[in-house]
């Protein structure tokens, strides 16, 4: 601990918190998979503080773990259990720096909570399209560091697609700052891309510039009972054509996921009179006062009913009904927790192979355990499905989950790989998917990652043990 | 030349061309700014050939310059004049590898000509949205290596935004291959981003996967006479709102640019009865059969006329009229060449500062030379303007251009910098903008670029002397 103690002696006292009661709330990850330890939490107030912290830690070769809202699904923001790393939280860096309505851009500190920036955009009459389940607590630096996805990717892309500029402190304490919110800039390598999705292993993001969008004047949400899972792409295609590509969300819910939810929350009602195997929550939005979205959605439902692709469907008639439909989709993770947890697989394949993947993976699970509950849902418009295995009622849940992770998960990842898919569509690598990256990373990729890591962080002080196998 | 001769002895003869008559057509850049020299041209037929070439060149420490369609605006694809670098053209690698209609994706060799891939997409009933002036000769590897922009960026983004996957051969001859066309993939650093916009200095791109889009069933094109340049953003905003964000192009043309063109091509007619200082070519397209684009465009013109933002406007009534409007926009570079050339400045600033930039830069030029012709046009929907200075008639044009480059260009770049803009919006760096990158590159950026270059290409054999200051 000599190194850490020497580093802490050099750091300004006002940045350092050693109170273990305070610390403890930062040390367990969001999914409660891992609890780390640390001597101190560092809370910089501005970019210069981050530089000071990194310079001191670099000098003493102390590892630093950056944390935003602590909502990682793969323990990317949790320090090691040996207590030899310092934790840095950017929660005090939460200023809005600039909002340019005409340029449709916003610049903010990386510690700002996503929902706070959404509100700031909304108050300016604009839309920040990044929308996630954890938006009330996740922070921008974490959103960029994990290249967060969410429910609007089908229209607005991943976080990477929204980033116009970035400021980061490097492992030697120097600054990279390219925050100008330009739509086009080919002045050398696009260095900001390096830090997006790097989970804090190459630099600590301190500021971000993001695109804003015009706010819609019409939004319409529908809930569809889909006859055959192989028609999901055709349904999305029909919806895009009818609406002029106004679809903002296209989310799949399996009957098992919906049933878990209706069991967990008895006051909820099924939105359709009859049950189905497959459901879709679909949303369209437009800034146009001329395009008649309701007409589009009615035409879509008529087309889908007539072709037999859906058995039934309902369009939200009020803001309250719209919220109720979204509550169904967004409460599934909570319903899984209520049930006792699940073994999650965050898979993406080509949209043209999605139903084949779901069918093969389901057969594979049932072959092992025909009592397993398959909670399958997700952002199928992007080819991304959360394929989660939930223990049946009345058995030792932890034993079941351990066995699934040991025996079934490897086969699911192998299947995704063989179908040209990925083992991590939106959650990232963190500490928990290093083995998968080693096994299924693209040809030559980890070799390049290692070279970049060594070039930028030769002492390996930033988020040690994460992302790089 | 010992090294080159030894390398050529080891290379398979069928890949090597030494005929100087053939070579000469590869050695002068598109804008005829620079003529290089080389002993041999290498033409690989597939990725394994590229590996062979790079391994041999790495062994003998021979520099390699990759060339696609040789349409760089900054001599990025031209070898040095000392003849000590080998030229590699991917023109024989032009296979379509995979087109997935349901997944809306296409995978092809990097040597494929952009227009050929556009045609393949079109024949499949889909749209490849990348569209450039040079599309009949530029090749995909060059499009990715320069992160090409073009006329559809306002709707579909730059090349980077369209790339789903990439295959490249590294300076040690190894392969990086991540071609799976997935919409979401957070499995480690997004390594493909490194090669996009790197102008062939980090690896030779051999294969690409790109997004396709649904083909529009309605397209509408308008030509507007804009009263005040400061209302460009407001006009684009009104157009996006009326059309439900269906705008695919929003291009500015100054009266000077249009006049150059009407002088160069006597058969052309002005599309409006009265002259104006400022024009916009605007296009909207939709896949929707329900959205009435003509109604949207009529509503837009009425709104803009009533508010006084435009003095006049016309909507193309036929495919022929539409082509004629686009011919005006796309022939400006040719008209500049016909006139005797221009000194080009490829500037982007925030859209909210674009008119202020154009006005200040114009004043600045006129202060030096009030006889200079200012051919100003470009992709103003993205904040990108081509601010080109054309010699007046009847003077020594080369002397004028030399003087502009020496005395006026530095002030224009300084102005763009002070306004938070960039000196290279879409052309890149190549050999000709190294000084500008040194002076105006973002804080800390070139330092990171150098580290990455050294990490990936430690011997500096790939496109030496380009991009890295």
GROMACS .gro file of C-alpha atoms in nm, chain B residues 49-464:
model
  416
  518UNK     CA    1  -0.162  -1.075  -5.217
  519UNK     CA    2  -0.174  -0.758  -5.008
  520UNK     CA    3  -0.028  -0.954  -4.716
  521UNK     CA    4   0.252  -1.088  -4.936
  522UNK     CA    5   0.335  -0.740  -5.063
  523UNK     CA    6   0.338  -0.584  -4.718
  524UNK     CA    7   0.549  -0.863  -4.565
  525UNK     CA    8   0.813  -0.825  -4.834
  526UNK     CA    9   0.814  -0.445  -4.812
  527UNK     CA   10   0.830  -0.457  -4.431
  528UNK     CA   11   1.127  -0.691  -4.449
  529UNK     CA   12   1.313  -0.454  -4.681
  530UNK     CA   13   1.177  -0.138  -4.516
  531UNK     CA   14   1.029  -0.009  -4.838
  532UNK     CA   15   0.755   0.252  -4.813
  533UNK     CA   16   0.417   0.169  -4.969
  534UNK     CA   17   0.161   0.419  -5.095
  535UNK     CA   18  -0.192   0.278  -5.128
  536UNK     CA   19  -0.408   0.417  -5.406
  537UNK     CA   20  -0.779   0.367  -5.479
  538UNK     CA   21  -0.929   0.578  -5.758
  539UNK     CA   22  -0.662   0.850  -5.726
  540UNK     CA   23  -0.916   1.122  -5.650
  541UNK     CA   24  -0.757   1.267  -5.336
  542UNK     CA   25  -0.773   1.646  -5.309
  543UNK     CA   26  -0.460   1.659  -5.093
  544UNK     CA   27  -0.217   1.423  -5.273
  545UNK     CA   28  -0.272   1.152  -5.012
  546UNK     CA   29  -0.241   0.875  -5.274
  547UNK     CA   30   0.065   0.996  -5.465
  548UNK     CA   31   0.415   0.860  -5.393
  549UNK     CA   32   0.709   1.084  -5.321
  550UNK     CA   33   0.910   1.228  -5.609
  551UNK     CA   34   1.227   1.046  -5.502
  552UNK     CA   35   1.095   0.716  -5.639
  553UNK     CA   36   1.182   0.523  -5.323
  554UNK     CA   37   0.823   0.419  -5.246
  555UNK     CA   38   0.617   0.149  -5.415
  556UNK     CA   39   0.264   0.220  -5.527
  557UNK     CA   40  -0.010  -0.032  -5.452
  558UNK     CA   41  -0.341  -0.006  -5.639
  559UNK     CA   42  -0.639  -0.213  -5.526
  560UNK     CA   43  -0.816  -0.178  -5.862
  561UNK     CA   44  -0.812  -0.554  -5.925
  562UNK     CA   45  -0.986  -0.621  -5.593
  563UNK     CA   46  -1.337  -0.526  -5.695
  564UNK     CA   47  -1.565  -0.813  -5.600
  565UNK     CA   48  -1.900  -0.780  -5.431
  566UNK     CA   49  -1.874  -1.026  -5.144
  567UNK     CA   50  -2.221  -1.023  -4.992
  568UNK     CA   51  -2.544  -0.826  -5.017
  569UNK     CA   52  -2.804  -0.891  -4.746
  570UNK     CA   53  -3.133  -0.725  -4.840
  571UNK     CA   54  -3.304  -0.803  -4.512
  572UNK     CA   55  -3.009  -0.682  -4.302
  573UNK     CA   56  -2.968  -0.377  -4.529
  574UNK     CA   57  -2.595  -0.434  -4.567
  575UNK     CA   58  -2.334  -0.497  -4.831
  576UNK     CA   59  -1.977  -0.629  -4.812
  577UNK     CA   60  -1.724  -0.571  -5.089
  578UNK     CA   61  -1.357  -0.558  -5.176
  579UNK     CA   62  -1.198  -0.222  -5.104
  580UNK     CA   63  -1.100  -0.175  -5.468
  581UNK     CA   64  -1.457  -0.161  -5.594
  582UNK     CA   65  -1.559   0.165  -5.762
  583UNK     CA   66  -1.822   0.349  -5.560
  584UNK     CA   67  -2.061   0.382  -5.856
  585UNK     CA   68  -2.043   0.006  -5.918
  586UNK     CA   69  -2.153  -0.061  -5.562
  587UNK     CA   70  -2.427   0.202  -5.592
  588UNK     CA   71  -2.553   0.013  -5.899
  589UNK     CA   72  -2.541  -0.323  -5.722
  590UNK     CA   73  -2.747  -0.179  -5.436
  591UNK     CA   74  -2.990  -0.021  -5.679
  592UNK     CA   75  -3.039  -0.351  -5.862
  593UNK     CA   76  -3.124  -0.511  -5.529
  594UNK     CA   77  -3.390  -0.244  -5.475
  595UNK     CA   78  -3.184  -0.060  -5.213
  596UNK     CA   79  -2.980   0.259  -5.179
  597UNK     CA   80  -2.612   0.304  -5.100
  598UNK     CA   81  -2.632   0.659  -4.970
  599UNK     CA   82  -2.268   0.758  -5.018
  600UNK     CA   83  -2.267   0.996  -5.317
  601UNK     CA   84  -1.970   1.204  -5.431
  602UNK     CA   85  -1.862   1.406  -5.734
  603UNK     CA   86  -1.591   1.147  -5.805
  604UNK     CA   87  -1.811   0.841  -5.766
  605UNK     CA   88  -1.741   0.710  -6.117
  606UNK     CA   89  -1.373   0.661  -6.032
  607UNK     CA   90  -1.319   0.669  -5.655
  608UNK     CA   91  -1.294   0.335  -5.476
  609UNK     CA   92  -1.433   0.215  -5.145
  610UNK     CA   93  -1.095   0.186  -4.971
  611UNK     CA   94  -1.026   0.549  -5.051
  612UNK     CA   95  -1.376   0.651  -4.940
  613UNK     CA   96  -1.313   0.492  -4.601
  614UNK     CA   97  -0.953   0.608  -4.576
  615UNK     CA   98  -1.060   0.969  -4.624
  616UNK     CA   99  -1.396   0.939  -4.446
  617UNK     CA  100  -1.556   1.087  -4.755
  618UNK     CA  101  -1.849   1.326  -4.720
  619UNK     CA  102  -2.053   1.434  -5.019
  620UNK     CA  103  -2.401   1.560  -5.088
  621UNK     CA  104  -2.609   1.330  -4.864
  622UNK     CA  105  -2.431   1.384  -4.532
  623UNK     CA  106  -2.715   1.594  -4.390
  624UNK     CA  107  -2.936   1.282  -4.395
  625UNK     CA  108  -2.706   0.978  -4.388
  626UNK     CA  109  -2.380   1.105  -4.234
  627UNK     CA  110  -2.018   1.075  -4.344
  628UNK     CA  111  -1.865   0.749  -4.467
  629UNK     CA  112  -1.776   0.663  -4.105
  630UNK     CA  113  -2.144   0.659  -4.016
  631UNK     CA  114  -2.212   0.401  -4.286
  632UNK     CA  115  -1.935   0.154  -4.201
  633UNK     CA  116  -2.047  -0.167  -4.028
  634UNK     CA  117  -1.729  -0.367  -4.075
  635UNK     CA  118  -1.377  -0.352  -4.208
  636UNK     CA  119  -1.088  -0.576  -4.309
  637UNK     CA  120  -0.732  -0.441  -4.329
  638UNK     CA  121  -0.378  -0.566  -4.367
  639UNK     CA  122  -0.144  -0.419  -4.107
  640UNK     CA  123   0.213  -0.300  -4.159
  641UNK     CA  124   0.343  -0.635  -4.031
  642UNK     CA  125   0.136  -0.825  -4.288
  643UNK     CA  126  -0.116  -0.954  -4.034
  644UNK     CA  127  -0.490  -0.922  -4.089
  645UNK     CA  128  -0.752  -0.742  -3.890
  646UNK     CA  129  -1.091  -0.868  -4.000
  647UNK     CA  130  -1.419  -0.757  -3.848
  648UNK     CA  131  -1.655  -0.761  -4.145
  649UNK     CA  132  -1.972  -0.894  -3.984
  650UNK     CA  133  -2.239  -0.640  -4.069
  651UNK     CA  134  -2.377  -0.586  -3.718
  652UNK     CA  135  -2.560  -0.271  -3.608
  653UNK     CA  136  -2.441  -0.309  -3.250
  654UNK     CA  137  -2.114  -0.455  -3.133
  655UNK     CA  138  -1.940  -0.342  -2.815
  656UNK     CA  139  -1.686  -0.623  -2.798
  657UNK     CA  140  -1.373  -0.426  -2.709
  658UNK     CA  141  -1.227  -0.113  -2.866
  659UNK     CA  142  -1.395  -0.027  -3.196
  660UNK     CA  143  -1.072  -0.094  -3.386
  661UNK     CA  144  -1.221  -0.030  -3.730
  662UNK     CA  145  -1.256   0.341  -3.645
  663UNK     CA  146  -0.873   0.365  -3.647
  664UNK     CA  147  -0.850   0.293  -4.019
  665UNK     CA  148  -1.138   0.520  -4.123
  666UNK     CA  149  -0.990   0.859  -4.213
  667UNK     CA  150  -0.629   0.739  -4.160
  668UNK     CA  151  -0.547   0.784  -4.532
  669UNK     CA  152  -0.371   0.447  -4.551
  670UNK     CA  153  -0.110   0.527  -4.285
  671UNK     CA  154  -0.212   0.251  -4.039
  672UNK     CA  155  -0.317  -0.037  -4.262
  673UNK     CA  156  -0.439  -0.111  -4.612
  674UNK     CA  157  -0.814  -0.153  -4.612
  675UNK     CA  158  -0.902  -0.460  -4.819
  676UNK     CA  159  -1.271  -0.515  -4.744
  677UNK     CA  160  -1.566  -0.312  -4.616
  678UNK     CA  161  -1.919  -0.370  -4.491
  679UNK     CA  162  -2.157  -0.081  -4.537
  680UNK     CA  163  -2.513   0.007  -4.441
  681UNK     CA  164  -2.772   0.019  -4.714
  682UNK     CA  165  -3.096   0.215  -4.698
  683UNK     CA  166  -3.444   0.161  -4.833
  684UNK     CA  167  -3.494   0.324  -5.171
  685UNK     CA  168  -3.713   0.632  -5.183
  686UNK     CA  169  -4.036   0.628  -5.380
  687UNK     CA  170  -4.058   1.008  -5.392
  688UNK     CA  171  -3.779   1.261  -5.447
  689UNK     CA  172  -3.825   1.633  -5.485
  690UNK     CA  173  -3.566   1.896  -5.566
  691UNK     CA  174  -3.591   2.273  -5.530
  692UNK     CA  175  -3.374   2.572  -5.616
  693UNK     CA  176  -3.413   2.875  -5.391
  694UNK     CA  177  -3.293   3.232  -5.420
  695UNK     CA  178  -3.199   3.319  -5.061
  696UNK     CA  179  -3.231   3.682  -4.950
  697UNK     CA  180  -2.987   3.681  -4.660
  698UNK     CA  181  -2.713   3.428  -4.602
  699UNK     CA  182  -2.771   3.441  -4.227
  700UNK     CA  183  -3.105   3.264  -4.275
  701UNK     CA  184  -2.957   2.940  -4.417
  702UNK     CA  185  -3.000   2.751  -4.089
  703UNK     CA  186  -3.354   2.879  -4.047
  704UNK     CA  187  -3.439   2.766  -4.401
  705UNK     CA  188  -3.296   2.419  -4.339
  706UNK     CA  189  -3.484   2.398  -4.011
  707UNK     CA  190  -3.812   2.493  -4.178
  708UNK     CA  191  -3.747   2.237  -4.453
  709UNK     CA  192  -3.677   1.961  -4.200
  710UNK     CA  193  -3.991   2.042  -4.005
  711UNK     CA  194  -4.219   2.062  -4.309
  712UNK     CA  195  -4.082   1.737  -4.452
  713UNK     CA  196  -4.043   1.535  -4.132
  714UNK     CA  197  -3.662   1.537  -4.162
  715UNK     CA  198  -3.672   1.402  -4.516
  716UNK     CA  199  -3.403   1.643  -4.643
  717UNK     CA  200  -3.122   1.450  -4.812
  718UNK     CA  201  -2.919   1.745  -4.947
  719UNK     CA  202  -2.892   2.112  -4.860
  720UNK     CA  203  -2.630   2.279  -5.078
  721UNK     CA  204  -2.533   2.643  -5.105
  722UNK     CA  205  -2.425   2.818  -5.427
  723UNK     CA  206  -2.300   3.176  -5.433
  724UNK     CA  207  -2.379   3.401  -5.730
  725UNK     CA  208  -2.007   3.409  -5.815
  726UNK     CA  209  -1.998   3.029  -5.844
  727UNK     CA  210  -2.311   3.023  -6.059
  728UNK     CA  211  -2.175   3.299  -6.282
  729UNK     CA  212  -1.845   3.115  -6.333
  730UNK     CA  213  -2.049   2.818  -6.446
  731UNK     CA  214  -2.283   3.012  -6.676
  732UNK     CA  215  -1.975   3.175  -6.833
  733UNK     CA  216  -1.797   2.843  -6.881
  734UNK     CA  217  -2.100   2.664  -7.026
  735UNK     CA  218  -2.290   2.900  -7.250
  736UNK     CA  219  -2.573   2.655  -7.314
  737UNK     CA  220  -2.681   2.657  -6.949
  738UNK     CA  221  -2.974   2.870  -6.839
  739UNK     CA  222  -3.023   3.039  -6.503
  740UNK     CA  223  -3.301   2.846  -6.329
  741UNK     CA  224  -3.472   3.162  -6.200
  742UNK     CA  225  -3.579   3.480  -6.383
  743UNK     CA  226  -3.389   3.716  -6.149
  744UNK     CA  227  -3.040   3.699  -6.011
  745UNK     CA  228  -2.967   3.674  -5.641
  746UNK     CA  229  -2.658   3.675  -5.421
  747UNK     CA  230  -2.729   3.336  -5.268
  748UNK     CA  231  -2.888   3.011  -5.381
  749UNK     CA  232  -2.972   2.678  -5.223
  750UNK     CA  233  -3.026   2.342  -5.392
  751UNK     CA  234  -3.246   2.138  -5.164
  752UNK     CA  235  -3.358   1.779  -5.202
  753UNK     CA  236  -3.603   1.570  -5.001
  754UNK     CA  237  -3.677   1.201  -5.039
  755UNK     CA  238  -3.897   0.952  -4.863
  756UNK     CA  239  -3.977   0.582  -4.872
  757UNK     CA  240  -4.332   0.659  -4.763
  758UNK     CA  241  -4.622   0.640  -5.005
  759UNK     CA  242  -4.838   0.832  -4.756
  760UNK     CA  243  -4.625   1.140  -4.690
  761UNK     CA  244  -4.701   1.395  -4.963
  762UNK     CA  245  -4.359   1.542  -5.035
  763UNK     CA  246  -4.489   1.781  -5.299
  764UNK     CA  247  -4.736   1.923  -5.048
  765UNK     CA  248  -4.448   1.960  -4.799
  766UNK     CA  249  -4.228   2.139  -5.050
  767UNK     CA  250  -4.509   2.371  -5.162
  768UNK     CA  251  -4.585   2.454  -4.799
  769UNK     CA  252  -4.215   2.522  -4.741
  770UNK     CA  253  -4.183   2.757  -5.038
  771UNK     CA  254  -4.497   2.943  -4.936
  772UNK     CA  255  -4.364   2.981  -4.581
  773UNK     CA  256  -4.023   3.100  -4.698
  774UNK     CA  257  -4.166   3.346  -4.951
  775UNK     CA  258  -4.410   3.486  -4.699
  776UNK     CA  259  -4.142   3.531  -4.433
  777UNK     CA  260  -3.917   3.695  -4.692
  778UNK     CA  261  -3.637   3.445  -4.636
  779UNK     CA  262  -3.632   3.365  -5.007
  780UNK     CA  263  -3.700   3.595  -5.301
  781UNK     CA  264  -3.796   3.318  -5.539
  782UNK     CA  265  -3.783   2.943  -5.577
  783UNK     CA  266  -3.858   2.667  -5.823
  784UNK     CA  267  -3.939   2.299  -5.781
  785UNK     CA  268  -3.812   2.056  -6.043
  786UNK     CA  269  -4.115   1.931  -6.236
  787UNK     CA  270  -3.941   1.642  -6.408
  788UNK     CA  271  -3.644   1.411  -6.372
  789UNK     CA  272  -3.476   1.620  -6.643
  790UNK     CA  273  -3.523   1.944  -6.449
  791UNK     CA  274  -3.397   1.773  -6.137
  792UNK     CA  275  -3.083   1.659  -6.318
  793UNK     CA  276  -3.035   2.012  -6.455
  794UNK     CA  277  -3.043   2.162  -6.103
  795UNK     CA  278  -2.791   1.908  -5.979
  796UNK     CA  279  -2.573   1.968  -6.282
  797UNK     CA  280  -2.545   2.330  -6.172
  798UNK     CA  281  -2.426   2.235  -5.827
  799UNK     CA  282  -2.193   1.958  -5.934
  800UNK     CA  283  -2.024   2.140  -6.222
  801UNK     CA  284  -1.884   2.425  -6.014
  802UNK     CA  285  -1.543   2.260  -5.957
  803UNK     CA  286  -1.518   2.200  -6.333
  804UNK     CA  287  -1.614   2.563  -6.402
  805UNK     CA  288  -1.334   2.674  -6.168
  806UNK     CA  289  -1.088   2.456  -6.358
  807UNK     CA  290  -1.217   2.597  -6.690
  808UNK     CA  291  -1.160   2.947  -6.559
  809UNK     CA  292  -0.802   2.860  -6.463
  810UNK     CA  293  -0.828   2.701  -6.121
  811UNK     CA  294  -0.882   2.827  -5.771
  812UNK     CA  295  -0.728   2.830  -5.427
  813UNK     CA  296  -0.959   2.606  -5.224
  814UNK     CA  297  -1.042   2.621  -4.854
  815UNK     CA  298  -1.247   2.330  -4.720
  816UNK     CA  299  -1.384   2.488  -4.403
  817UNK     CA  300  -1.644   2.373  -4.153
  818UNK     CA  301  -1.775   2.572  -3.860
  819UNK     CA  302  -2.087   2.534  -3.648
  820UNK     CA  303  -2.391   2.596  -3.868
  821UNK     CA  304  -2.476   2.880  -3.630
  822UNK     CA  305  -2.152   3.057  -3.730
  823UNK     CA  306  -2.146   2.976  -4.099
  824UNK     CA  307  -2.279   3.303  -4.238
  825UNK     CA  308  -2.057   3.503  -4.003
  826UNK     CA  309  -1.759   3.304  -4.125
  827UNK     CA  310  -1.846   3.359  -4.491
  828UNK     CA  311  -1.897   3.731  -4.439
  829UNK     CA  312  -1.575   3.781  -4.240
  830UNK     CA  313  -1.368   3.570  -4.475
  831UNK     CA  314  -1.507   3.755  -4.777
  832UNK     CA  315  -1.420   4.092  -4.621
  833UNK     CA  316  -1.074   3.963  -4.543
  834UNK     CA  317  -1.011   3.859  -4.905
  835UNK     CA  318  -1.151   4.181  -5.047
  836UNK     CA  319  -0.921   4.381  -4.819
  837UNK     CA  320  -0.624   4.212  -4.988
  838UNK     CA  321  -0.759   4.187  -5.342
  839UNK     CA  322  -1.092   4.344  -5.422
  840UNK     CA  323  -1.078   4.193  -5.772
  841UNK     CA  324  -1.070   3.833  -5.647
  842UNK     CA  325  -1.368   3.616  -5.743
  843UNK     CA  326  -1.512   3.431  -5.444
  844UNK     CA  327  -1.655   3.099  -5.553
  845UNK     CA  328  -1.832   2.993  -5.236
  846UNK     CA  329  -2.048   2.683  -5.231
  847UNK     CA  330  -2.092   2.359  -5.045
  848UNK     CA  331  -2.264   2.139  -4.794
  849UNK     CA  332  -2.396   2.410  -4.566
  850UNK     CA  333  -2.642   2.171  -4.402
  851UNK     CA  334  -2.332   2.023  -4.234
  852UNK     CA  335  -2.162   2.360  -4.170
  853UNK     CA  336  -1.917   2.280  -4.452
  854UNK     CA  337  -1.833   2.546  -4.709
  855UNK     CA  338  -1.588   2.538  -4.997
  856UNK     CA  339  -1.448   2.891  -4.982
  857UNK     CA  340  -1.255   2.915  -5.307
  858UNK     CA  341  -1.064   3.214  -5.438
  859UNK     CA  342  -1.058   3.244  -5.817
  860UNK     CA  343  -0.823   3.479  -6.006
  861UNK     CA  344  -0.981   3.772  -6.191
  862UNK     CA  345  -0.966   3.757  -6.572
  863UNK     CA  346  -0.666   3.899  -6.753
  864UNK     CA  347  -0.391   3.857  -6.495
  865UNK     CA  348  -0.110   3.603  -6.435
  866UNK     CA  349  -0.320   3.334  -6.272
  867UNK     CA  350  -0.039   3.131  -6.120
  868UNK     CA  351   0.123   3.436  -5.966
  869UNK     CA  352  -0.217   3.534  -5.824
  870UNK     CA  353  -0.279   3.188  -5.679
  871UNK     CA  354   0.069   3.168  -5.527
  872UNK     CA  355   0.016   3.502  -5.361
  873UNK     CA  356  -0.329   3.406  -5.231
  874UNK     CA  357  -0.185   3.085  -5.083
  875UNK     CA  358   0.097   3.276  -4.921
  876UNK     CA  359  -0.085   3.584  -4.797
  877UNK     CA  360  -0.458   3.520  -4.774
  878UNK     CA  361  -0.506   3.149  -4.704
  879UNK     CA  362  -0.326   3.166  -4.367
  880UNK     CA  363  -0.566   3.441  -4.258
  881UNK     CA  364  -0.868   3.238  -4.367
  882UNK     CA  365  -0.749   2.935  -4.169
  883UNK     CA  366  -0.675   3.155  -3.870
  884UNK     CA  367  -1.029   3.297  -3.890
  885UNK     CA  368  -1.181   2.947  -3.910
  886UNK     CA  369  -0.974   2.844  -3.608
  887UNK     CA  370  -1.080   3.148  -3.407
  888UNK     CA  371  -1.442   3.069  -3.487
  889UNK     CA  372  -1.403   2.711  -3.358
  890UNK     CA  373  -1.395   2.564  -3.706
  891UNK     CA  374  -1.172   2.325  -3.896
  892UNK     CA  375  -0.924   2.371  -4.182
  893UNK     CA  376  -1.025   2.036  -4.333
  894UNK     CA  377  -1.391   1.941  -4.325
  895UNK     CA  378  -1.385   1.661  -4.581
  896UNK     CA  379  -1.062   1.659  -4.785
  897UNK     CA  380  -0.828   1.525  -4.516
  898UNK     CA  381  -0.461   1.601  -4.462
  899UNK     CA  382  -0.251   1.403  -4.713
  900UNK     CA  383   0.074   1.578  -4.785
  901UNK     CA  384  -0.062   1.930  -4.834
  902UNK     CA  385  -0.222   2.008  -4.497
  903UNK     CA  386   0.048   1.885  -4.259
  904UNK     CA  387   0.147   2.240  -4.164
  905UNK     CA  388  -0.215   2.329  -4.091
  906UNK     CA  389  -0.255   2.021  -3.873
  907UNK     CA  390   0.062   2.114  -3.685
  908UNK     CA  391  -0.071   2.465  -3.625
  909UNK     CA  392  -0.443   2.411  -3.578
  910UNK     CA  393  -0.480   2.048  -3.468
  911UNK     CA  394  -0.683   2.007  -3.149
  912UNK     CA  395  -0.501   2.020  -2.816
  913UNK     CA  396  -0.307   1.699  -2.755
  914UNK     CA  397  -0.427   1.542  -3.081
  915UNK     CA  398  -0.111   1.510  -3.290
  916UNK     CA  399   0.069   1.365  -2.989
  917UNK     CA  400  -0.185   1.081  -2.973
  918UNK     CA  401  -0.174   1.038  -3.351
  919UNK     CA  402   0.204   0.994  -3.339
  920UNK     CA  403   0.178   0.736  -3.062
  921UNK     CA  404  -0.081   0.536  -3.254
  922UNK     CA  405   0.122   0.553  -3.575
  923UNK     CA  406   0.432   0.429  -3.392
  924UNK     CA  407   0.237   0.152  -3.218
  925UNK     CA  408   0.080   0.018  -3.538
  926UNK     CA  409   0.347   0.102  -3.798
  927UNK     CA  410   0.676   0.121  -3.605
  928UNK     CA  411   0.889   0.115  -3.921
  929UNK     CA  412   0.679   0.384  -4.087
  930UNK     CA  413   0.634   0.194  -4.413
  931UNK     CA  414   0.270   0.281  -4.483
  932UNK     CA  415   0.210   0.600  -4.682
  933UNK     CA  416   0.516   0.776  -4.540
   0.00000   0.00000   0.00000
